[in-house]
Every structure is written in structure tokens, then in C-alpha cells.
XYZ file of C-alpha atoms in Angstrom:
429
model
C -133.196 172.377 119.292
C -131.038 169.420 120.312
C -127.542 169.361 118.846
C -127.139 166.389 116.445
C -124.891 163.645 117.768
C -122.286 164.136 115.023
C -122.097 167.879 115.698
C -121.821 167.210 119.424
C -118.936 164.824 118.728
C -117.184 167.472 116.601
C -117.699 170.063 119.329
C -116.255 167.768 121.983
C -113.326 166.965 119.692
C -112.632 170.666 119.107
C -112.810 171.500 122.825
C -110.594 168.539 123.721
C -107.965 169.541 121.174
C -108.036 173.214 122.157
C -107.897 172.573 125.894
C -105.211 169.888 125.620
C -103.091 171.934 123.212
C -103.358 175.069 125.363
C -102.409 173.354 128.619
C -99.664 171.183 127.116
C -97.939 174.065 125.340
C -98.594 176.378 128.284
C -96.864 173.913 130.605
C -93.859 173.652 128.293
C -93.519 177.431 128.131
C -93.842 177.715 131.907
C -91.077 175.125 132.300
C -88.930 177.273 130.015
C -89.719 180.241 132.284
C -91.713 181.929 129.557
C -95.284 183.303 129.789
C -97.819 180.466 129.907
C -100.262 182.500 127.827
C -97.866 182.422 124.863
C -97.825 178.626 125.014
C -101.633 178.573 125.094
C -101.747 180.652 121.925
C -99.157 178.372 120.332
C -101.377 175.390 121.142
C -104.155 176.983 119.094
C -101.754 178.026 116.349
C -100.689 174.400 115.853
C -104.339 173.427 115.366
C -105.138 176.234 112.944
C -104.522 176.882 109.254
C -100.856 177.702 109.850
C -99.826 174.158 110.864
C -102.574 171.512 110.954
C -104.453 173.176 108.108
C -101.307 173.156 105.975
C -100.390 169.550 106.774
C -103.824 167.893 107.084
C -106.437 170.312 105.731
C -109.268 167.754 105.774
C -108.658 166.900 109.426
C -108.428 170.550 110.384
C -111.668 171.358 108.554
C -113.457 168.460 110.260
C -112.343 169.373 113.767
C -112.857 173.115 113.293
C -115.553 173.697 110.665
C -116.179 177.223 109.411
C -119.984 176.893 109.404
C -122.682 175.199 111.452
C -123.290 174.973 115.204
C -119.700 174.090 116.201
C -118.077 177.472 115.371
C -121.038 179.302 116.937
C -120.690 177.375 120.189
C -116.904 177.765 120.190
C -117.425 181.501 119.799
C -119.626 181.452 122.906
C -116.822 179.725 124.866
C -114.403 182.280 123.420
C -116.572 185.197 124.585
C -117.064 183.712 128.056
C -113.316 183.201 128.363
C -112.729 186.840 127.462
C -115.311 188.059 129.987
C -113.820 185.950 132.787
C -110.320 187.117 131.850
C -111.410 190.757 132.071
C -113.314 190.127 135.319
C -110.146 188.705 136.867
C -108.045 191.587 135.537
C -110.403 194.123 137.088
C -110.430 192.328 140.444
C -106.619 192.179 140.508
C -106.335 195.969 140.199
C -107.084 196.324 143.874
C -103.947 194.462 144.937
C -101.665 195.922 142.277
C -101.472 199.403 143.795
C -99.038 199.774 146.669
C -97.629 202.922 148.272
C -94.235 204.302 147.398
C -92.306 205.077 144.240
C -95.002 207.599 143.242
C -92.673 209.886 141.317
C -91.410 207.109 139.055
C -94.913 205.725 138.525
C -96.269 209.129 137.519
C -93.429 210.058 135.174
C -93.239 206.653 133.480
C -97.025 206.502 133.040
C -97.217 209.925 131.409
C -94.302 209.499 129.035
C -94.762 205.757 128.499
C -98.396 206.109 127.460
C -98.657 209.470 125.736
C -95.487 209.327 123.632
C -96.099 205.859 122.077
C -99.738 206.770 121.429
C -98.592 209.937 119.661
C -96.073 207.909 117.646
C -98.936 205.635 116.599
C -101.006 208.612 115.473
C -98.128 209.746 113.259
C -97.071 206.274 112.086
C -100.565 205.286 110.958
C -100.542 208.136 108.442
C -97.189 207.119 106.949
C -98.118 203.554 105.938
C -100.670 202.158 103.524
C -103.632 200.994 105.618
C -105.958 199.566 102.946
C -104.982 195.992 103.893
C -105.051 196.735 107.617
C -108.542 198.190 108.094
C -111.384 195.756 108.699
C -114.684 195.539 106.882
C -116.325 198.118 109.194
C -114.215 200.710 107.383
C -114.135 203.109 110.341
C -110.939 205.137 110.086
C -111.261 206.768 113.513
C -111.704 203.492 115.382
C -108.840 201.954 113.406
C -106.480 204.811 114.314
C -107.329 204.396 118.007
C -106.606 200.639 117.887
C -103.422 201.167 115.858
C -102.084 203.685 118.386
C -103.165 201.647 121.409
C -101.266 198.642 120.054
C -98.041 200.635 120.338
C -98.813 202.060 123.789
C -100.296 199.050 125.641
C -98.578 197.164 128.503
C -99.597 193.802 129.978
C -100.463 193.277 133.651
C -101.024 189.493 133.597
C -97.958 188.549 131.579
C -95.434 190.819 133.239
C -96.751 190.000 136.735
C -96.525 186.276 135.938
C -92.955 186.715 134.671
C -91.879 188.601 137.789
C -93.661 186.095 140.026
C -91.816 183.196 138.404
C -88.534 185.055 138.883
C -89.261 185.751 142.557
C -89.135 189.544 142.241
C -92.838 190.335 142.601
C -92.413 191.935 146.045
C -89.599 194.289 144.999
C -89.884 198.076 144.497
C -89.101 197.485 140.800
C -92.129 195.186 140.461
C -94.372 197.656 142.320
C -93.489 200.390 139.846
C -94.059 198.129 136.842
C -97.425 196.888 138.103
C -98.659 200.336 139.153
C -97.819 201.772 135.719
C -99.355 198.766 133.954
C -102.579 199.087 135.977
C -103.027 202.755 135.069
C -102.182 202.130 131.422
C -104.547 199.184 131.144
C -107.453 201.193 132.551
C -106.756 203.884 129.943
C -106.448 201.283 127.184
C -109.754 199.597 128.008
C -111.552 202.947 128.224
C -110.285 203.986 124.782
C -110.937 200.514 123.349
C -114.501 200.605 124.681
C -115.032 203.927 122.925
C -113.524 202.625 119.666
C -115.701 199.500 119.661
C -118.776 201.554 120.496
C -118.173 203.749 117.455
C -118.420 200.810 115.056
C -120.913 198.541 116.846
C -124.034 200.020 115.194
C -122.269 199.953 111.823
C -121.510 196.265 112.364
C -125.192 195.474 112.447
C -125.918 195.555 116.201
C -129.291 197.321 116.405
C -129.431 196.992 120.187
C -129.094 199.266 123.147
C -129.471 202.883 124.117
C -127.259 204.280 121.356
C -129.445 202.590 118.738
C -132.595 203.851 120.461
C -131.228 207.411 120.455
C -130.481 207.141 116.748
C -126.867 208.265 117.069
C -124.978 207.858 113.820
C -121.673 205.980 114.204
C -118.697 208.283 113.873
C -120.737 211.428 114.481
C -119.717 213.980 117.077
C -122.735 213.070 119.163
C -121.804 209.364 119.089
C -118.223 210.082 120.139
C -119.372 212.322 122.992
C -121.926 209.712 124.064
C -119.335 206.944 124.292
C -116.809 209.085 126.125
C -119.385 210.175 128.709
C -120.945 206.720 129.200
C -117.604 204.871 129.377
C -116.029 207.294 131.833
C -119.277 207.430 133.806
C -119.338 203.652 134.227
C -115.687 203.703 135.295
C -116.433 206.405 137.876
C -119.331 204.340 139.258
C -117.168 201.236 139.523
C -114.392 203.116 141.319
C -116.792 205.189 143.456
C -120.181 204.074 144.801
C -120.133 200.713 142.985
C -118.406 198.666 145.734
C -120.714 200.091 148.438
C -123.817 199.274 146.397
C -122.475 195.792 145.685
C -121.836 195.167 149.402
C -125.329 196.369 150.297
C -126.966 194.070 147.745
C -124.748 191.175 148.775
C -125.798 191.489 152.426
C -129.547 191.667 151.801
C -131.398 188.924 153.634
C -133.689 188.534 150.611
C -130.716 187.960 148.293
C -131.390 184.272 147.775
C -128.709 184.007 145.097
C -126.055 185.160 147.565
C -127.412 182.867 150.280
C -127.340 179.959 147.855
C -123.835 180.566 146.505
C -121.471 183.528 146.745
C -119.689 182.226 143.672
C -122.982 182.115 141.796
C -123.798 185.638 142.980
C -120.470 186.994 141.728
C -120.976 185.327 138.349
C -124.530 186.684 138.123
C -123.191 190.149 138.998
C -120.542 189.818 136.287
C -123.161 188.928 133.679
C -125.555 191.659 134.844
C -122.944 194.438 134.673
C -121.775 193.140 131.291
C -125.382 193.201 130.073
C -125.800 196.757 131.370
C -122.671 197.889 129.535
C -123.869 196.193 126.354
C -127.295 197.845 126.633
C -125.578 201.219 126.969
C -123.573 200.556 123.828
C -120.279 199.879 125.635
C -118.189 196.878 124.608
C -119.037 193.839 126.829
C -115.430 193.251 127.897
C -115.401 196.673 129.568
C -118.496 195.739 131.548
C -116.758 192.581 132.773
C -113.677 194.648 133.633
C -115.794 197.066 135.705
C -117.559 194.169 137.439
C -114.154 192.848 138.482
C -113.106 196.256 139.822
C -116.310 196.503 141.864
C -116.131 192.983 143.280
C -112.408 193.350 143.969
C -113.093 196.375 146.170
C -116.018 194.772 147.991
C -114.096 193.650 151.067
C -114.308 190.408 153.001
C -117.244 188.089 153.744
C -115.707 185.318 151.699
C -115.593 187.417 148.528
C -111.875 186.805 147.967
C -112.301 183.040 148.289
C -115.192 183.082 145.824
C -113.161 185.137 143.338
C -110.265 182.726 143.683
C -112.548 179.779 142.933
C -113.886 181.540 139.832
C -110.357 182.453 138.806
C -109.069 178.908 139.264
C -111.785 177.356 137.100
C -111.540 180.116 134.490
C -107.775 179.599 134.193
C -108.293 175.856 133.893
C -110.966 175.927 131.210
C -112.400 179.118 129.703
C -109.292 181.341 129.541
C -107.002 178.699 127.930
C -109.703 178.018 125.349
C -109.950 181.747 124.666
C -106.215 182.075 124.042
C -106.130 178.831 122.048
C -108.871 180.173 119.760
C -106.813 183.359 119.369
C -104.016 181.144 118.031
C -106.468 179.068 115.999
C -107.515 182.198 114.101
C -103.952 183.060 113.128
C -103.025 182.334 109.531
C -99.330 183.115 109.221
C -99.090 181.513 105.765
C -101.635 183.631 103.917
C -102.724 186.611 106.039
C -99.433 187.825 107.462
C -96.777 190.212 106.164
C -93.385 189.523 107.787
C -91.911 192.771 106.444
C -94.679 194.955 107.829
C -94.563 193.032 111.110
C -90.823 193.674 111.417
C -91.393 197.387 110.793
C -94.300 197.598 113.226
C -92.378 195.643 115.874
C -89.384 197.955 115.578
C -91.456 201.146 115.777
C -93.570 199.856 118.668
C -90.603 198.637 120.720
C -88.467 201.721 120.154
C -91.354 204.108 120.893
C -92.401 202.324 124.065
C -88.921 201.610 125.415
C -87.559 205.076 124.681
C -90.541 206.859 126.250
C -90.410 204.698 129.400
C -86.641 205.210 129.663
C -87.059 208.998 129.420
C -89.776 209.000 132.075
C -87.699 206.837 134.396
C -84.650 209.064 134.021
C -86.737 212.198 134.639
C -87.948 210.554 137.849
C -84.351 209.986 138.969
C -84.064 206.257 138.276
C -80.611 204.781 137.745
C -79.420 203.616 134.338
C -80.121 200.010 135.355
C -83.600 200.882 136.552
C -84.520 202.928 133.484
C -83.322 200.221 131.120
C -85.091 197.398 132.955
C -88.326 199.357 133.208
C -88.156 200.098 129.479
C -87.920 196.389 128.648
C -90.458 195.161 131.223
C -93.136 197.662 130.194
C -92.678 196.681 126.539
C -94.495 193.380 127.162
C -97.929 193.635 125.567
C -99.144 190.137 126.455
C -102.784 189.665 127.429
C -104.067 193.232 126.874
C -102.361 193.354 123.481
C -104.023 190.080 122.510
C -107.405 191.230 123.835
C -107.013 194.455 121.864
C -106.287 192.475 118.703
C -109.068 189.918 119.122
C -111.784 192.396 120.093
C -110.853 194.812 117.301
C -110.848 191.918 114.819
C -114.227 190.653 116.052
C -115.628 194.166 115.602
C -114.260 194.376 112.034
C -112.053 197.366 112.897
C -108.906 195.582 111.714
C -108.249 192.989 109.038
C -107.079 189.428 109.600
C -103.594 190.409 108.460
C -103.286 193.200 111.021
C -104.823 190.926 113.660
C -101.958 188.489 113.060
C -99.454 191.346 113.354
C -100.861 192.492 116.694
C -100.981 188.993 118.179
C -97.409 188.311 117.055
C -96.375 191.676 118.517
C -97.817 190.642 121.891
C -96.058 187.277 121.714
C -92.615 188.577 120.700
C -92.528 191.501 123.159
C -93.608 189.229 126.026
C -90.897 186.721 125.202
C -88.297 189.500 124.977
C -89.307 190.937 128.360
C -89.261 187.520 130.022
C -85.858 186.605 128.616
C -84.356 189.977 129.549
C -85.571 189.975 133.147
C -84.501 186.368 133.655
C -80.992 187.265 132.466
C -80.865 190.251 134.835
C -82.021 188.192 137.821
C -79.677 185.297 136.999
C -76.697 187.642 136.745
C -77.698 189.267 140.067
C -77.539 192.706 138.460
C -79.584 195.431 140.192
C -83.111 195.912 138.906
C -83.108 199.581 139.864
């Protein structure tokens, strides 16, 4: 059915506002040597109920209606932005690992991931969670998300910060990125399992899990998601790249012969569809597709990925982050007191555990302290965790706002701290 002209106009208005707000605010934040992604979220926040909705509610409701074809189409752009973001994150894993500093990477990863996750498991049972759990009402999935929010570290944000500061090729940056890569893989595996536990309960009667009749939350469902998620990860890290290269080089592969970029995008969608059919969250499928393509070698693959990345960062990804900000309602669905408590617990748990791991590995006081601050940035993965858990009804809108604000504040703190260290010419390690 053809979209009515008025609805098309509203859609174009919404996309124009979101894209312009994201890029304008992102540019301002980049000029201030702060993460661009935070500015993109701010661009959406200004257009949402927190600012525009409070000042001009009629205008905000017209540009961003809550019903009809416009929000459905915006959600499609939002989902595509998320998939392309995860595809790029998976592809970048190949270049993040570099030799050296293995002892520090191992110690910081173990303490910096396990200890904050354990703190989250304890903390979640000491606070009232009735207003934090989403409509799915799945306590197990909520506990996983709650604990992950404390343990997660951001690759894109912290790498962008260090790149802007000119320290991306230092041993300090290699340690940070190696730890962040390992942690992010763990986070997305656990998140995929958590989402899979509630997907059938959220009304998605699709895929192998539904066909097998596995009850959400049952022992069989948990075992199924652990096995399938880890199995897909093993395929992507093992035979996946070889299979991808073989298919790419087939003479009968007309898609590849027509466009390598088109072939990579088709591969991304196919792997995402496979993950969805198996009951795994789509973002994890996109993440695995990126890992596979990133390890595929030459033949123009890197140039094709860069073209996809450039367009995604110009259009789909900024719209995704702007919609994240658009969904924030800091006037009605946000508790500043709980946020302050959660921020304090999350920062102390993460920083202290990283500091301990760094000291056990023999890092200097400067190095341990700087690693503790840098790895506290939750950035993109923290925002993805919040948005995907909110979309799956695991968390409420209030807790969604807390998690997004946590990602924003910790990223700003890490950026400001590292800039001060570099400007003062103090040692990073």
C-alpha cells in the first residue's frame, strides 16, 4: 500500500530532524573532544519529550507521532542502524587484537568483568525492582541485563576517544582495546541469551525454539540458548571465514560479481535471519556476520566494508542513536536518586576491579588508575544493551533512561580524564 502524502511528509520531517540533530550535536561534541555518539543521542533527546515535548508538545507529537506508519518506519530505520552498528563492531574485532601486554589483558579482563558482574548480582537483590522490570516480567533476564550494565565496556567510544587524543597506537591503548573486545564478546553472548529467554513470551511465535515448544525460562530453554549462541560464535570464529571466502569466490555468485558491497550486505542480512530463526537476538547475528567478514581477508573486502561503514555512520547509525535519545523521558520516567546510586555502584565496582587486576599484573599506579577510568566508559555497548533490553520488555522505560544516562556520563568522564592526562603529559602506564 502506498504511503499517503501527508504521512510521507511527516516521515521525511522526522528523518530530517533526527539526522540533522544527530550530526549537528555530534559535531559540537567532537569539537569539544567528547564522544560524537553522546552528541548524537543529545540531538534525539532535544527532539523528544524531555525538551521539545515539554516546550512545544503539539509540534513534537506531529513530527514524531506515537501511532500510524511513521513510528513503524522509524523503527525499521532504528533496527537497521543497530544491525549495521553491530556488523561494524564485529568486523573491527579483527584489528583490535595485537600482540603483547598479555598478562595485563588477562588479569584486567578476569577481574574487570567477573567482579562487577558479581556486584550486579548482589546489588539487584538489595533494591526494589518493581519499577525497573519491563512488561515481560522475566526476573532471570532482568538480572542478567542489570549485572551486564555494571560490567560492560565500550569499544567504539573509548577507541574514538583515544584516536582523537593521538594515543591509539600506544601499549596503553592496546591493553584497553584488547580487554574491551573480550568483554564485549562476552556481553553480547549473555545479552543474546537473555533476549532469547523472553522472546517467545513477548509474542514472537517464530523460529526453532517456538517449533520445539521450549517454555521461556525453563531449564531446557536456557540450555538451548547457551548452546546455540556459543555454537554460532564458534562457527563465526572458526570455519565461518573460510566458508564465506569460498562462497565469495564462486564463479556462479552473481551477487558478488555484481557488487561486493551488495554481497556483504546480503550476507549480513542472511546471517541475521539465521540467528533470528534459531531464536537468537538479531543484533548477535549481525555481530557474528561482522566477525566473519572481518576475518575474510583481501579481495577488496576491506574497501567494501569501509564503504558500508562510511554510509552507515552518515545515515543509519546516527538515526539509531538519535532515536535512543528521542525515547528518553527525563521529566517523567527517570529517578535522579536511583541513577546517582546506580552510577556510584557501577563506577566503583568497575574501576576498583580493573585497578586490582592491573596491579596484580604489575602495572604502575598511573597505569592502573588510567585503565580503571578508561574501561569505565560504557558508551555504545551500554546503549545497545539498554535499547535492546527495553525493546524486548526486559526493563522499564525508567531503567532504560538510567542505563542510557549511565553510558553517557561514564563516557564523558573517561574522555575528560584521558584528555587531562594527555594534556599534562603524565604517563599513561
